[in-house]
């Protein structure tokens, strides 16, 4: 079933795109992440231009985050106060990211930068997740628990001025910390088309020191609004959002997310994290090979 993508200017198999959306939705439901960090690389592997992949994946993540955020809201798992600060930072970050996106596009380096960012980010996050999962599995076998962390949040966060009380998260920290975190995730969302959950959740736990029962819901709250802003920014500035592509991805991801959520209830969380870490590292390796691989035909001729 061939479908023409007007912005990407190519025909694709619609069932394959729906399948990619279902795969990322499955991972989203299983691991509690937006899935954009895998959607964009998979689209690039399939032949969709990186700029269109990043812009369209952000709109797909928006839709995938809605149901998850409301599910956590119903059980009181969203800190709207700290989430609002991060949303404000994320919107600022999307503006900065839009400027960087246009600058890199004008320089002809946007595709290379997107691929390089994915290699660095996925490689780092995947390595950390794999290390933590392996240590946890070893501790379960030996019966020796790892030492608990002495600090709730990072010393740099504790040194920032103007402290606020975030009652739902149980924090007394400066709003500058979540604001800066929001700005960084906004820039990454604009450049890479990710929701930022796989970066945001560890940062909220280990840097801000947030309570674990509100981390995922607050992350989805921030992702929802920042990806909305990112999609609008892309539509107005880069014009790289392909609504046909985003619609096909969303169709698959909604179904995949439901199946993933059911599977996650039956599987071991530690083993699931290890599987996700392996997937992330494999994607990073494939993108790293793509950066150094020289195709048989360096130049192609296309009809105007």
mmCIF file of C-alpha atoms in Angstrom:
data_model
loop_
_atom_site.group_PDB
_atom_site.id
_atom_site.type_symbol
_atom_site.label_atom_id
_atom_site.label_comp_id
_atom_site.label_asym_id
_atom_site.label_seq_id
_atom_site.Cartn_x
_atom_site.Cartn_y
_atom_site.Cartn_z
ATOM 1 C CA UNK A 1 0.000 0.000 0.000
ATOM 2 C CA UNK A 2 2.017 2.949 -1.293
ATOM 3 C CA UNK A 3 1.338 6.339 0.277
ATOM 4 C CA UNK A 4 2.822 9.623 -0.939
ATOM 5 C CA UNK A 5 4.379 11.865 1.700
ATOM 6 C CA UNK A 6 4.050 15.444 0.377
ATOM 7 C CA UNK A 7 6.668 17.094 2.609
ATOM 8 C CA UNK A 8 9.205 14.263 2.411
ATOM 9 C CA UNK A 9 8.486 14.096 -1.363
ATOM 10 C CA UNK A 10 8.607 10.297 -1.592
ATOM 11 C CA UNK A 11 6.287 7.299 -1.651
ATOM 12 C CA UNK A 12 6.383 4.792 1.190
ATOM 13 C CA UNK A 13 4.580 1.615 2.138
ATOM 14 C CA UNK A 14 1.852 2.817 4.495
ATOM 15 C CA UNK A 15 1.697 -0.500 6.338
ATOM 16 C CA UNK A 16 5.429 -0.303 7.092
ATOM 17 C CA UNK A 17 5.024 3.192 8.597
ATOM 18 C CA UNK A 18 2.044 2.014 10.672
ATOM 19 C CA UNK A 19 4.184 -0.951 11.767
ATOM 20 C CA UNK A 20 7.009 1.383 12.842
ATOM 21 C CA UNK A 21 4.489 3.415 14.827
ATOM 22 C CA UNK A 22 3.158 0.234 16.429
ATOM 23 C CA UNK A 23 6.688 -0.837 17.376
ATOM 24 C CA UNK A 24 7.497 2.479 19.062
ATOM 25 C CA UNK A 25 4.048 2.480 20.696
ATOM 26 C CA UNK A 26 4.737 -1.009 22.032
ATOM 27 C CA UNK A 27 8.018 0.188 23.543
ATOM 28 C CA UNK A 28 6.263 3.276 24.893
ATOM 29 C CA UNK A 29 3.659 1.174 26.674
ATOM 30 C CA UNK A 30 6.256 -1.264 27.989
ATOM 31 C CA UNK A 31 8.890 1.185 29.213
ATOM 32 C CA UNK A 32 6.996 4.442 29.903
ATOM 33 C CA UNK A 33 8.856 6.517 27.315
ATOM 34 C CA UNK A 34 7.480 8.629 24.472
ATOM 35 C CA UNK A 35 9.085 6.495 21.762
ATOM 36 C CA UNK A 36 10.304 9.430 19.680
ATOM 37 C CA UNK A 37 13.937 8.513 20.340
ATOM 38 C CA UNK A 38 13.375 5.328 18.318
ATOM 39 C CA UNK A 39 10.806 6.641 15.810
ATOM 40 C CA UNK A 40 13.198 9.142 14.233
ATOM 41 C CA UNK A 41 16.121 6.701 13.724
ATOM 42 C CA UNK A 42 13.798 4.012 12.320
ATOM 43 C CA UNK A 43 12.331 6.500 9.844
ATOM 44 C CA UNK A 44 15.838 7.569 8.822
ATOM 45 C CA UNK A 45 16.795 3.917 8.280
ATOM 46 C CA UNK A 46 13.696 3.529 6.087
ATOM 47 C CA UNK A 47 14.777 6.428 3.881
ATOM 48 C CA UNK A 48 12.779 9.402 5.194
ATOM 49 C CA UNK A 49 14.950 12.572 5.376
ATOM 50 C CA UNK A 50 16.208 13.270 8.940
ATOM 51 C CA UNK A 51 14.639 16.748 9.028
ATOM 52 C CA UNK A 52 11.168 15.419 8.153
ATOM 53 C CA UNK A 53 11.634 12.427 10.469
ATOM 54 C CA UNK A 54 12.474 14.630 13.467
ATOM 55 C CA UNK A 55 9.688 17.152 12.839
ATOM 56 C CA UNK A 56 6.980 14.527 12.198
ATOM 57 C CA UNK A 57 8.017 12.274 15.094
ATOM 58 C CA UNK A 58 7.461 15.142 17.531
ATOM 59 C CA UNK A 59 3.791 15.396 16.510
ATOM 60 C CA UNK A 60 3.380 11.634 16.910
ATOM 61 C CA UNK A 61 4.840 11.811 20.436
ATOM 62 C CA UNK A 62 2.255 14.493 21.312
ATOM 63 C CA UNK A 63 -0.619 12.154 20.593
ATOM 64 C CA UNK A 64 1.016 9.206 22.317
ATOM 65 C CA UNK A 65 1.563 11.247 25.518
ATOM 66 C CA UNK A 66 -2.056 12.341 26.024
ATOM 67 C CA UNK A 67 -3.555 9.086 27.295
ATOM 68 C CA UNK A 68 -0.549 8.342 29.485
ATOM 69 C CA UNK A 69 -0.636 11.732 31.161
ATOM 70 C CA UNK A 70 -4.367 11.481 31.964
ATOM 71 C CA UNK A 71 -3.886 7.977 33.386
ATOM 72 C CA UNK A 72 -1.261 9.301 35.821
ATOM 73 C CA UNK A 73 -3.379 12.404 36.583
ATOM 74 C CA UNK A 74 -6.295 10.248 37.735
ATOM 75 C CA UNK A 75 -4.125 8.625 40.408
ATOM 76 C CA UNK A 76 -2.488 11.914 41.485
ATOM 77 C CA UNK A 77 0.830 11.224 39.779
ATOM 78 C CA UNK A 78 1.376 14.651 38.189
ATOM 79 C CA UNK A 79 3.117 17.609 39.856
ATOM 80 C CA UNK A 80 1.603 20.503 37.901
ATOM 81 C CA UNK A 81 3.720 23.089 39.719
ATOM 82 C CA UNK A 82 7.137 21.739 38.762
ATOM 83 C CA UNK A 83 5.704 20.503 35.444
ATOM 84 C CA UNK A 84 4.567 24.036 34.599
ATOM 85 C CA UNK A 85 8.085 25.369 35.239
ATOM 86 C CA UNK A 86 9.551 22.707 32.952
ATOM 87 C CA UNK A 87 6.943 23.450 30.262
ATOM 88 C CA UNK A 88 7.942 27.140 30.381
ATOM 89 C CA UNK A 89 11.580 26.123 29.996
ATOM 90 C CA UNK A 90 10.676 23.704 27.216
ATOM 91 C CA UNK A 91 8.891 26.402 25.215
ATOM 92 C CA UNK A 92 11.962 28.651 25.553
ATOM 93 C CA UNK A 93 14.080 25.694 24.446
ATOM 94 C CA UNK A 94 11.959 25.114 21.336
ATOM 95 C CA UNK A 95 12.581 28.719 20.294
ATOM 96 C CA UNK A 96 16.332 28.263 20.744
ATOM 97 C CA UNK A 97 16.153 24.900 18.972
ATOM 98 C CA UNK A 98 14.287 26.433 16.027
ATOM 99 C CA UNK A 99 17.080 28.967 15.573
ATOM 100 C CA UNK A 100 19.714 26.215 15.700
ATOM 101 C CA UNK A 101 17.678 24.057 13.292
ATOM 102 C CA UNK A 102 17.444 26.849 10.715
ATOM 103 C CA UNK A 103 21.122 27.757 11.131
ATOM 104 C CA UNK A 104 22.281 24.161 10.655
ATOM 105 C CA UNK A 105 19.927 23.768 7.684
ATOM 106 C CA UNK A 106 21.410 26.878 6.064
ATOM 107 C CA UNK A 107 24.889 25.446 6.646
ATOM 108 C CA UNK A 108 23.829 22.097 5.145
ATOM 109 C CA UNK A 109 24.777 20.204 8.319
ATOM 110 C CA UNK A 110 21.397 19.478 9.923
ATOM 111 C CA UNK A 111 21.245 15.812 8.822
ATOM 112 C CA UNK A 112 24.742 15.098 10.145
ATOM 113 C CA UNK A 113 24.064 16.884 13.444
ATOM 114 C CA UNK A 114 20.792 14.969 14.014
ATOM 115 C CA UNK A 115 22.540 11.650 13.409
ATOM 116 C CA UNK A 116 25.505 12.609 15.612
ATOM 117 C CA UNK A 117 23.257 13.732 18.475
ATOM 118 C CA UNK A 118 21.426 10.422 18.350
ATOM 119 C CA UNK A 119 24.667 8.446 18.457
ATOM 120 C CA UNK A 120 25.961 10.398 21.479
ATOM 121 C CA UNK A 121 22.671 10.546 23.371
ATOM 122 C CA UNK A 122 21.495 6.995 22.743
ATOM 123 C CA UNK A 123 24.966 5.600 23.396
ATOM 124 C CA UNK A 124 25.229 7.411 26.744
ATOM 125 C CA UNK A 125 21.707 6.670 27.964
ATOM 126 C CA UNK A 126 21.839 3.060 26.778
ATOM 127 C CA UNK A 127 25.142 2.451 28.566
ATOM 128 C CA UNK A 128 23.863 3.942 31.828
ATOM 129 C CA UNK A 129 20.622 1.949 31.664
ATOM 130 C CA UNK A 130 22.452 -1.300 30.877
ATOM 131 C CA UNK A 131 24.925 -0.752 33.743
ATOM 132 C CA UNK A 132 22.146 -0.007 36.244
ATOM 133 C CA UNK A 133 20.059 -3.005 35.108
ATOM 134 C CA UNK A 134 23.008 -5.411 35.310
ATOM 135 C CA UNK A 135 23.917 -4.181 38.804
ATOM 136 C CA UNK A 136 20.310 -4.613 39.951
ATOM 137 C CA UNK A 137 20.108 -8.142 38.535
ATOM 138 C CA UNK A 138 23.401 -9.052 40.265
ATOM 139 C CA UNK A 139 22.117 -7.630 43.531
ATOM 140 C CA UNK A 140 18.931 -9.724 43.240
ATOM 141 C CA UNK A 141 20.986 -12.894 42.713
ATOM 142 C CA UNK A 142 23.471 -12.249 45.530
ATOM 143 C CA UNK A 143 20.941 -10.709 47.904
ATOM 144 C CA UNK A 144 23.214 -7.697 48.486
ATOM 145 C CA UNK A 145 21.409 -4.434 47.934
ATOM 146 C CA UNK A 146 23.354 -1.484 46.475
ATOM 147 C CA UNK A 147 24.082 1.386 48.847
ATOM 148 C CA UNK A 148 21.377 4.021 48.982
ATOM 149 C CA UNK A 149 22.126 7.500 47.711
ATOM 150 C CA UNK A 150 22.992 9.987 50.459
ATOM 151 C CA UNK A 151 21.592 13.043 48.662
ATOM 152 C CA UNK A 152 18.100 13.465 47.248
ATOM 153 C CA UNK A 153 19.208 15.948 44.611
ATOM 154 C CA UNK A 154 22.468 16.968 42.965
ATOM 155 C CA UNK A 155 24.718 19.384 44.917
ATOM 156 C CA UNK A 156 24.541 21.924 42.052
ATOM 157 C CA UNK A 157 20.750 21.997 42.388
ATOM 158 C CA UNK A 158 21.056 22.573 46.126
ATOM 159 C CA UNK A 159 23.348 25.580 45.512
ATOM 160 C CA UNK A 160 20.907 27.490 43.260
ATOM 161 C CA UNK A 161 19.129 30.537 44.755
ATOM 162 C CA UNK A 162 15.396 31.363 45.180
ATOM 163 C CA UNK A 163 14.075 28.104 46.573
ATOM 164 C CA UNK A 164 10.428 27.109 46.162
ATOM 165 C CA UNK A 165 8.444 24.341 47.801
ATOM 166 C CA UNK A 166 7.109 21.758 45.357
ATOM 167 C CA UNK A 167 4.736 19.903 47.652
ATOM 168 C CA UNK A 168 3.638 17.101 45.317
ATOM 169 C CA UNK A 169 7.266 16.159 44.549
ATOM 170 C CA UNK A 170 8.410 16.696 48.127
ATOM 171 C CA UNK A 171 11.125 19.177 47.103
ATOM 172 C CA UNK A 172 12.480 22.491 48.351
ATOM 173 C CA UNK A 173 14.703 23.617 45.477
ATOM 174 C CA UNK A 174 15.257 26.563 43.142
ATOM 175 C CA UNK A 175 12.849 26.738 40.141
ATOM 176 C CA UNK A 176 15.923 27.476 38.001
ATOM 177 C CA UNK A 177 16.832 23.761 38.066
ATOM 178 C CA UNK A 178 13.611 22.459 36.430
ATOM 179 C CA UNK A 179 13.566 25.535 34.158
ATOM 180 C CA UNK A 180 17.060 24.755 32.801
ATOM 181 C CA UNK A 181 16.143 21.081 32.465
ATOM 182 C CA UNK A 182 13.048 22.094 30.487
ATOM 183 C CA UNK A 183 15.118 24.333 28.194
ATOM 184 C CA UNK A 184 17.549 21.515 27.409
ATOM 185 C CA UNK A 185 14.772 19.018 26.640
ATOM 186 C CA UNK A 186 13.021 21.643 24.487
ATOM 187 C CA UNK A 187 16.169 22.078 22.383
ATOM 188 C CA UNK A 188 16.560 18.307 22.017
ATOM 189 C CA UNK A 189 12.892 17.917 21.087
ATOM 190 C CA UNK A 190 13.200 20.546 18.366
ATOM 191 C CA UNK A 191 16.398 19.128 16.889
ATOM 192 C CA UNK A 192 15.736 15.407 17.289
ATOM 193 C CA UNK A 193 11.970 14.927 17.375
ATOM 194 C CA UNK A 194 12.107 13.145 20.745
ATOM 195 C CA UNK A 195 9.711 13.609 23.618
ATOM 196 C CA UNK A 196 12.676 13.712 25.964
ATOM 197 C CA UNK A 197 11.225 11.225 28.447
ATOM 198 C CA UNK A 198 14.213 8.890 28.381
ATOM 199 C CA UNK A 199 16.421 11.880 29.307
ATOM 200 C CA UNK A 200 13.913 13.691 31.483
ATOM 201 C CA UNK A 201 12.907 10.804 33.772
ATOM 202 C CA UNK A 202 16.471 9.934 34.954
ATOM 203 C CA UNK A 203 17.261 13.653 35.351
ATOM 204 C CA UNK A 204 14.135 14.226 37.456
ATOM 205 C CA UNK A 205 15.031 11.268 39.674
ATOM 206 C CA UNK A 206 18.786 11.667 40.076
ATOM 207 C CA UNK A 207 19.365 15.417 39.554
ATOM 208 C CA UNK A 208 16.193 17.065 40.882
ATOM 209 C CA UNK A 209 15.524 14.267 43.392
ATOM 210 C CA UNK A 210 11.780 14.092 42.677
ATOM 211 C CA UNK A 211 9.536 11.501 44.287
ATOM 212 C CA UNK A 212 9.313 8.408 42.074
ATOM 213 C CA UNK A 213 5.504 8.271 42.142
ATOM 214 C CA UNK A 214 5.148 11.587 40.238
ATOM 215 C CA UNK A 215 8.132 11.379 37.880
ATOM 216 C CA UNK A 216 6.520 9.594 34.921
ATOM 217 C CA UNK A 217 3.254 11.563 35.032
ATOM 218 C CA UNK A 218 5.032 14.918 35.326
ATOM 219 C CA UNK A 219 7.396 13.929 32.517
ATOM 220 C CA UNK A 220 4.445 13.103 30.238
ATOM 221 C CA UNK A 221 2.791 16.423 31.186
ATOM 222 C CA UNK A 222 5.912 18.311 30.100
ATOM 223 C CA UNK A 223 6.333 16.180 26.965
ATOM 224 C CA UNK A 224 2.719 16.798 25.924
ATOM 225 C CA UNK A 225 2.971 20.577 25.878
ATOM 226 C CA UNK A 226 6.556 20.847 24.658
ATOM 227 C CA UNK A 227 5.965 18.529 21.692
ATOM 228 C CA UNK A 228 2.836 20.550 20.849
ATOM 229 C CA UNK A 229 4.952 23.700 20.852
ATOM 230 C CA UNK A 230 7.655 21.936 18.843
ATOM 231 C CA UNK A 231 5.181 20.786 16.184
ATOM 232 C CA UNK A 232 3.802 24.321 15.853
ATOM 233 C CA UNK A 233 7.319 25.770 15.696
ATOM 234 C CA UNK A 234 8.348 23.296 12.991
ATOM 235 C CA UNK A 235 5.169 24.012 11.022
ATOM 236 C CA UNK A 236 5.783 27.777 11.128
ATOM 237 C CA UNK A 237 9.558 27.894 10.678
ATOM 238 C CA UNK A 238 11.087 24.755 9.160
ATOM 239 C CA UNK A 239 7.878 23.528 7.439
ATOM 240 C CA UNK A 240 9.163 19.967 7.830
ATOM 241 C CA UNK A 241 6.077 18.400 9.471
ATOM 242 C CA UNK A 242 4.532 15.768 7.201
ATOM 243 C CA UNK A 243 0.970 15.337 8.473
ATOM 244 C CA UNK A 244 0.448 12.148 6.443
ATOM 245 C CA UNK A 245 3.534 10.551 7.978
ATOM 246 C CA UNK A 246 2.574 11.699 11.495
ATOM 247 C CA UNK A 247 -0.959 10.335 11.058
ATOM 248 C CA UNK A 248 0.257 6.892 9.988
ATOM 249 C CA UNK A 249 2.706 6.761 12.903
ATOM 250 C CA UNK A 250 0.024 7.790 15.386
ATOM 251 C CA UNK A 251 -2.376 5.139 14.049
ATOM 252 C CA UNK A 252 0.158 2.424 14.811
ATOM 253 C CA UNK A 253 1.432 3.833 18.096
ATOM 254 C CA UNK A 254 -2.015 4.013 19.737
ATOM 255 C CA UNK A 255 -2.529 0.288 19.192
ATOM 256 C CA UNK A 256 1.043 -0.629 20.111
ATOM 257 C CA UNK A 257 0.939 1.352 23.357
ATOM 258 C CA UNK A 258 -2.082 -0.597 24.617
ATOM 259 C CA UNK A 259 -0.385 -3.935 23.914
ATOM 260 C CA UNK A 260 2.861 -2.742 25.495
ATOM 261 C CA UNK A 261 1.109 -1.620 28.679
ATOM 262 C CA UNK A 262 -0.512 -5.053 29.060
ATOM 263 C CA UNK A 263 2.804 -6.842 28.498
ATOM 264 C CA UNK A 264 4.614 -4.586 30.986
ATOM 265 C CA UNK A 265 2.298 -5.712 33.801
ATOM 266 C CA UNK A 266 3.468 -9.320 33.395
ATOM 267 C CA UNK A 267 7.221 -8.839 32.813
ATOM 268 C CA UNK A 268 10.059 -7.972 35.223
ATOM 269 C CA UNK A 269 10.754 -4.193 35.227
ATOM 270 C CA UNK A 270 14.508 -4.751 35.587
ATOM 271 C CA UNK A 271 14.646 -7.144 32.649
ATOM 272 C CA UNK A 272 12.505 -4.765 30.587
ATOM 273 C CA UNK A 273 14.976 -1.941 31.258
ATOM 274 C CA UNK A 274 17.844 -4.186 30.182
ATOM 275 C CA UNK A 275 16.039 -5.083 26.945
ATOM 276 C CA UNK A 276 15.381 -1.388 26.277
ATOM 277 C CA UNK A 277 19.050 -0.599 26.938
ATOM 278 C CA UNK A 278 20.142 -3.231 24.408
ATOM 279 C CA UNK A 279 17.694 -1.850 21.801
ATOM 280 C CA UNK A 280 18.937 1.706 22.393
ATOM 281 C CA UNK A 281 22.591 0.650 22.063
ATOM 282 C CA UNK A 282 21.888 -1.275 18.835
ATOM 283 C CA UNK A 283 20.174 1.766 17.311
ATOM 284 C CA UNK A 284 23.107 3.990 18.369
ATOM 285 C CA UNK A 285 25.568 1.518 16.807
ATOM 286 C CA UNK A 286 23.605 1.401 13.551
ATOM 287 C CA UNK A 287 23.514 5.214 13.354
ATOM 288 C CA UNK A 288 27.245 5.409 14.111
ATOM 289 C CA UNK A 289 27.938 3.002 11.240
ATOM 290 C CA UNK A 290 25.727 5.122 8.996
ATOM 291 C CA UNK A 291 27.831 8.205 9.723
ATOM 292 C CA UNK A 292 30.990 6.493 8.470
ATOM 293 C CA UNK A 293 29.501 4.306 5.725
ATOM 294 C CA UNK A 294 30.095 5.463 2.150
ATOM 295 C CA UNK A 295 27.295 4.429 -0.234
ATOM 296 C CA UNK A 296 28.051 2.829 -3.626
ATOM 297 C CA UNK A 297 26.581 5.862 -5.379
ATOM 298 C CA UNK A 298 27.548 9.110 -3.711
ATOM 299 C CA UNK A 299 25.472 11.249 -6.067
ATOM 300 C CA UNK A 300 21.943 10.573 -7.331
ATOM 301 C CA UNK A 301 19.928 12.230 -10.078
ATOM 302 C CA UNK A 302 16.281 12.946 -9.312
ATOM 303 C CA UNK A 303 13.643 14.485 -11.637
ATOM 304 C CA UNK A 304 12.594 18.030 -10.806
#
